[in-house]
Short mmCIF file of C-alpha atoms in Angstrom, two decimals:
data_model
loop_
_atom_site.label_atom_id
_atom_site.label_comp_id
_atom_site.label_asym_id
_atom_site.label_seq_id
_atom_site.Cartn_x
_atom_site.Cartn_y
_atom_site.Cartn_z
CA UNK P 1 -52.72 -22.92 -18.58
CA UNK P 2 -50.56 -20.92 -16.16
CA UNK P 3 -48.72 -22.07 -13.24
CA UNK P 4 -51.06 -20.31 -10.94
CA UNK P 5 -54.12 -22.31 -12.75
CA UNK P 6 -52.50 -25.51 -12.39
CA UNK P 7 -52.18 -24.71 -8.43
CA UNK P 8 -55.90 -23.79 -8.20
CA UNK P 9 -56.76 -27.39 -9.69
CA UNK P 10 -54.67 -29.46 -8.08
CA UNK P 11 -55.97 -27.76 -4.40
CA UNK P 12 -59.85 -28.30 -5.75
CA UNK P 13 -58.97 -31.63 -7.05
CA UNK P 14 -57.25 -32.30 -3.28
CA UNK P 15 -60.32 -31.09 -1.49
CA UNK P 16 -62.94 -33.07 -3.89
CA UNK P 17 -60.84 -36.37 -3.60
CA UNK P 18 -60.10 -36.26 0.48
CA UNK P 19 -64.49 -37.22 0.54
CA UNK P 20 -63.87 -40.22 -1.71
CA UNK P 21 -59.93 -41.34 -0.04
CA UNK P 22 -62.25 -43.96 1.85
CA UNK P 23 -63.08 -46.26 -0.58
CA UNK P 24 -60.30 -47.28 -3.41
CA UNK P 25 -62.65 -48.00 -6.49
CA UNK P 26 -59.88 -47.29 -9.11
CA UNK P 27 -60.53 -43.83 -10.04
CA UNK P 28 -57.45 -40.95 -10.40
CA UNK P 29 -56.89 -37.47 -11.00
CA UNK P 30 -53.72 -35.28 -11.44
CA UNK P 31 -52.11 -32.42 -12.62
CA UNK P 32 -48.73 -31.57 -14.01
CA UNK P 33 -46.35 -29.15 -15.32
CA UNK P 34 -42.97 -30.08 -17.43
CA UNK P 35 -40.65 -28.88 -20.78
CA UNK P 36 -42.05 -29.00 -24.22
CA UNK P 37 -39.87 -29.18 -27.57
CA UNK P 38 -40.68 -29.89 -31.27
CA UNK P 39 -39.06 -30.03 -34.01
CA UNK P 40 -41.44 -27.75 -36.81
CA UNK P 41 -41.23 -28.48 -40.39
CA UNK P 42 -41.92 -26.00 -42.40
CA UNK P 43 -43.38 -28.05 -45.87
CA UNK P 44 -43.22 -25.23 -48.24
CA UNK P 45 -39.52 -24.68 -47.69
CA UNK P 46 -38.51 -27.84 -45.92
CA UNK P 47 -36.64 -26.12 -43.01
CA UNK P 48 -37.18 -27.50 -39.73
CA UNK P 49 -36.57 -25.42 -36.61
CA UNK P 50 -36.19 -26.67 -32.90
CA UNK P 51 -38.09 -24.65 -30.34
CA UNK P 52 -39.14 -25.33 -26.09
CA UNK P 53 -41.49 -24.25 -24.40
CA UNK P 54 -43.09 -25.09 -20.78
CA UNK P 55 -46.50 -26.86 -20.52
CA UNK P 56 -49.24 -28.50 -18.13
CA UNK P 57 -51.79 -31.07 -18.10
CA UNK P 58 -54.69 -32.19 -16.23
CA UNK P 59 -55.70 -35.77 -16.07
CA UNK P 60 -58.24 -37.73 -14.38
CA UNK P 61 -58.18 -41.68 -15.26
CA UNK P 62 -59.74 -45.27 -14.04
CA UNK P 63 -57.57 -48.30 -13.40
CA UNK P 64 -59.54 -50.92 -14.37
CA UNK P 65 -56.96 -54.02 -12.76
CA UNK P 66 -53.44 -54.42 -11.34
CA UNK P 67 -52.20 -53.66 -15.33
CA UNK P 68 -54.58 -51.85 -17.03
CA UNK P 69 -56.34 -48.35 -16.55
CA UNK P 70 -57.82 -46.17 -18.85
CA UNK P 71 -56.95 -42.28 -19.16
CA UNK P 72 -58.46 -38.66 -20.28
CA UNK P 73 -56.14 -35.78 -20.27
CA UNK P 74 -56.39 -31.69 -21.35
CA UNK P 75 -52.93 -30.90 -21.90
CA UNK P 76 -51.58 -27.16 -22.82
CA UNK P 77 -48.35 -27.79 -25.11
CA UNK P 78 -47.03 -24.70 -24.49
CA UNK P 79 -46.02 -21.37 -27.18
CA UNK P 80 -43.25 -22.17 -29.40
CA UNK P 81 -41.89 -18.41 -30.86
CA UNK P 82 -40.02 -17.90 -33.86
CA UNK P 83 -38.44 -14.53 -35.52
CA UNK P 84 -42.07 -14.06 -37.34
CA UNK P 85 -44.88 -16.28 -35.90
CA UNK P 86 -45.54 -18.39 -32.66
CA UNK P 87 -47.28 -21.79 -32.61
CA UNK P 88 -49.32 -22.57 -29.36
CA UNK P 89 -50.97 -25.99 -28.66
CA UNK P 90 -53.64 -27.49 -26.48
CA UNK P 91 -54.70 -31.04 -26.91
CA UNK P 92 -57.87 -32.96 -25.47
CA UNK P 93 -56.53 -36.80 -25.47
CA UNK P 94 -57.59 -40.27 -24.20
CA UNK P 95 -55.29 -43.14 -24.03
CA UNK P 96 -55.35 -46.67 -22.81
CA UNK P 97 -52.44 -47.11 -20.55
CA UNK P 98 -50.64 -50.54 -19.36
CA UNK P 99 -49.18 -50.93 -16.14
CA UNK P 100 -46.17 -53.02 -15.23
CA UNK P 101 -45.84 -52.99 -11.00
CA UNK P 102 -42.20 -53.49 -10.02
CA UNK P 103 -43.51 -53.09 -6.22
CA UNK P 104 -45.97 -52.48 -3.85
CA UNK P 105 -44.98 -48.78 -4.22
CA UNK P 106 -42.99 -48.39 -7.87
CA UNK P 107 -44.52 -48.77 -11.12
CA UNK P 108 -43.46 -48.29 -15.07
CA UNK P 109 -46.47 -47.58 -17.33
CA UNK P 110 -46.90 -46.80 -21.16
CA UNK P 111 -49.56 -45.48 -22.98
CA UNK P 112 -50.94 -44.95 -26.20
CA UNK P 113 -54.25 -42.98 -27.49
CA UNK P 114 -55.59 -40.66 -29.37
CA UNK P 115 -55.53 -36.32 -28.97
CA UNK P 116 -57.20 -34.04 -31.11
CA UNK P 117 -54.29 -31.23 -30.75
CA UNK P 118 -55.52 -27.70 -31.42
CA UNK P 119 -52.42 -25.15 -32.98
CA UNK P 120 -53.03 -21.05 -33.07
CA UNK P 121 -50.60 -19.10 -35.00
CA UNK P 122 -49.57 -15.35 -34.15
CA UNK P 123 -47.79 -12.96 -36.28
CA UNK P 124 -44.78 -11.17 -34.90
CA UNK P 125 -45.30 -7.13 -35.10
CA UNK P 126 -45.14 -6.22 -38.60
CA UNK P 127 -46.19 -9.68 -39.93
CA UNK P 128 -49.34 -10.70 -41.18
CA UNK P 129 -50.50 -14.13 -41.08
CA UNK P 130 -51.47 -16.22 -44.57
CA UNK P 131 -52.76 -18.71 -43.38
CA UNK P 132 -55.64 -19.57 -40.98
CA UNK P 133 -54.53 -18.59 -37.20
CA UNK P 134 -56.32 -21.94 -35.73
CA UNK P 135 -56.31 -25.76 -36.84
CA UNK P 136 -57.28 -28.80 -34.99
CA UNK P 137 -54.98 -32.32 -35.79
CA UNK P 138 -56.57 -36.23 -34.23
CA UNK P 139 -53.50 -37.66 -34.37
CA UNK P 140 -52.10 -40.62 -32.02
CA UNK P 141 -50.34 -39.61 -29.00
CA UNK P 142 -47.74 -42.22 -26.48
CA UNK P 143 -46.02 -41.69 -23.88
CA UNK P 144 -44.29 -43.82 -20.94
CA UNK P 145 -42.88 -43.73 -17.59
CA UNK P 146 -42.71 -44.01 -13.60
CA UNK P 147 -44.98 -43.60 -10.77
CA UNK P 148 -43.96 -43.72 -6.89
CA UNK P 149 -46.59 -44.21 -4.42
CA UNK P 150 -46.03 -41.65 -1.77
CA UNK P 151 -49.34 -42.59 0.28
CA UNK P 152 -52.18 -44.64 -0.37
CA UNK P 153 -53.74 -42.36 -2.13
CA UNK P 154 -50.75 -40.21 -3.56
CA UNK P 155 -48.34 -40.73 -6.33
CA UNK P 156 -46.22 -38.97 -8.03
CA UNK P 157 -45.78 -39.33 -11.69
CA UNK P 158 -42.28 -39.05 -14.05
CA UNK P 159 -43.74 -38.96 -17.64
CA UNK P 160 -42.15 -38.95 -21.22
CA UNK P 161 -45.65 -37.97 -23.90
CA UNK P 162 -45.52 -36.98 -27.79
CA UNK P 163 -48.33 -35.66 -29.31
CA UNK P 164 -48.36 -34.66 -33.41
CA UNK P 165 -49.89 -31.39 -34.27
CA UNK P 166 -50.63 -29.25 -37.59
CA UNK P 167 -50.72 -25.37 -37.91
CA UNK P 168 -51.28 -23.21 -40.99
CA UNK P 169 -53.26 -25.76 -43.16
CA UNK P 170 -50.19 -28.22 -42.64
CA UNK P 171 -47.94 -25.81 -43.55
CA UNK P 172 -46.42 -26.39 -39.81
CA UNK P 173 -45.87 -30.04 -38.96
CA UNK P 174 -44.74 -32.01 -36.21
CA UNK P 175 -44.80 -33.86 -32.78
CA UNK P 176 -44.59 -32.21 -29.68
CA UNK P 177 -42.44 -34.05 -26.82
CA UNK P 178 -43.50 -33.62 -23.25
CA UNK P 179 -41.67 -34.57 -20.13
CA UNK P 180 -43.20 -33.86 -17.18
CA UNK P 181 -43.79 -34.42 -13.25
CA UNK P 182 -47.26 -34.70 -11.74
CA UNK P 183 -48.96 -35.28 -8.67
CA UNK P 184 -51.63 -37.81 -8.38
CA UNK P 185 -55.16 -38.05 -6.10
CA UNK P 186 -56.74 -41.63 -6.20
CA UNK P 187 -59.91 -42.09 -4.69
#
């Protein structure tokens, strides 16, 4: 997802949520950009490399009480590149998240779920690829951190999210870390 996607979302997700900013029935949506890292493995030689990236997610969610909400999210992990192949990574996720209000306004969260992380290798010019360029991971994703009321129905969001992915038939492991700021619509 590029920046200028992320912009057209957030404005339709602003215009679709300023009908429903009457009545507060628990529901959310957001969107958010951030830094990516991850530490690859390679398991046929055992080398592991440290690459960042920049990423975005979407997320629309329903708090179900004061402490509890529950939470869907497309997330694009951005393109790690090396000297002869790039990893890129979009996930599809949900995640049960508990809330811990420290005030009216302030709040810590965690969360933990699922994602089902898809990984697409490219081969730098003059390489060719081994292995198959696409693979899909399920693998448990968490994350934690901070949201600040800035209206009643805006927040903004401080996040900290690790998601484990696979790429050339495992050949590639590892988690990706996320940290992120986001803007949030409840309606």
């Amino acid at each position: 997802m590029t920046i200028k996607q992320g912009l057209i979302a957030a404005a339709i997700l602003v215009c679709v949520s300023n009908t429903a900013f009457a009545r507060d029935n628990g529901g959310y949506a957001g969107v958010g950009f951030g830094s990516t890292w991850t530490n690859v493995q390679n398991t046929t030689t055992g080398v592991t490399t440290n690459y960042s990236s920049s990423g975005a997610h979407i997320f629309g969610g329903y708090q179900l009480n004061q402490n509890f909400a529950v939470e869907a999210e497309y997330v694009d992990l951005g393109k790690f590149s090396g000297t002869t192949v790039a990893v890129a990574g979009t996930g599809l996720g949900v995640s049960a998240v508990g809330i811990l209000p420290v005030s009216d306004k302030f709040s810590l969260y965690g969360k933990l779920g699922i994602a089902s992380v898809n990984s697409t290798l490219t081969a730098a010019p003059g390489y060719v690829l081994l292995v198959p360029a696409s693979e899909s991971k399920v693998g448990v994703s968490f994350g934690a951190g901070a949201e600040l009321a800035i209206a009643p129905q805006a927040a903004i969001r401080l996040s900290l999210d690790s998601y484990a992915y696979s790429a050339g038939t495992g050949q590639l492991t590892g988690n990706v870390g996320v940290v992120g700021i986001a803007g949030i619509f409840k309606f």
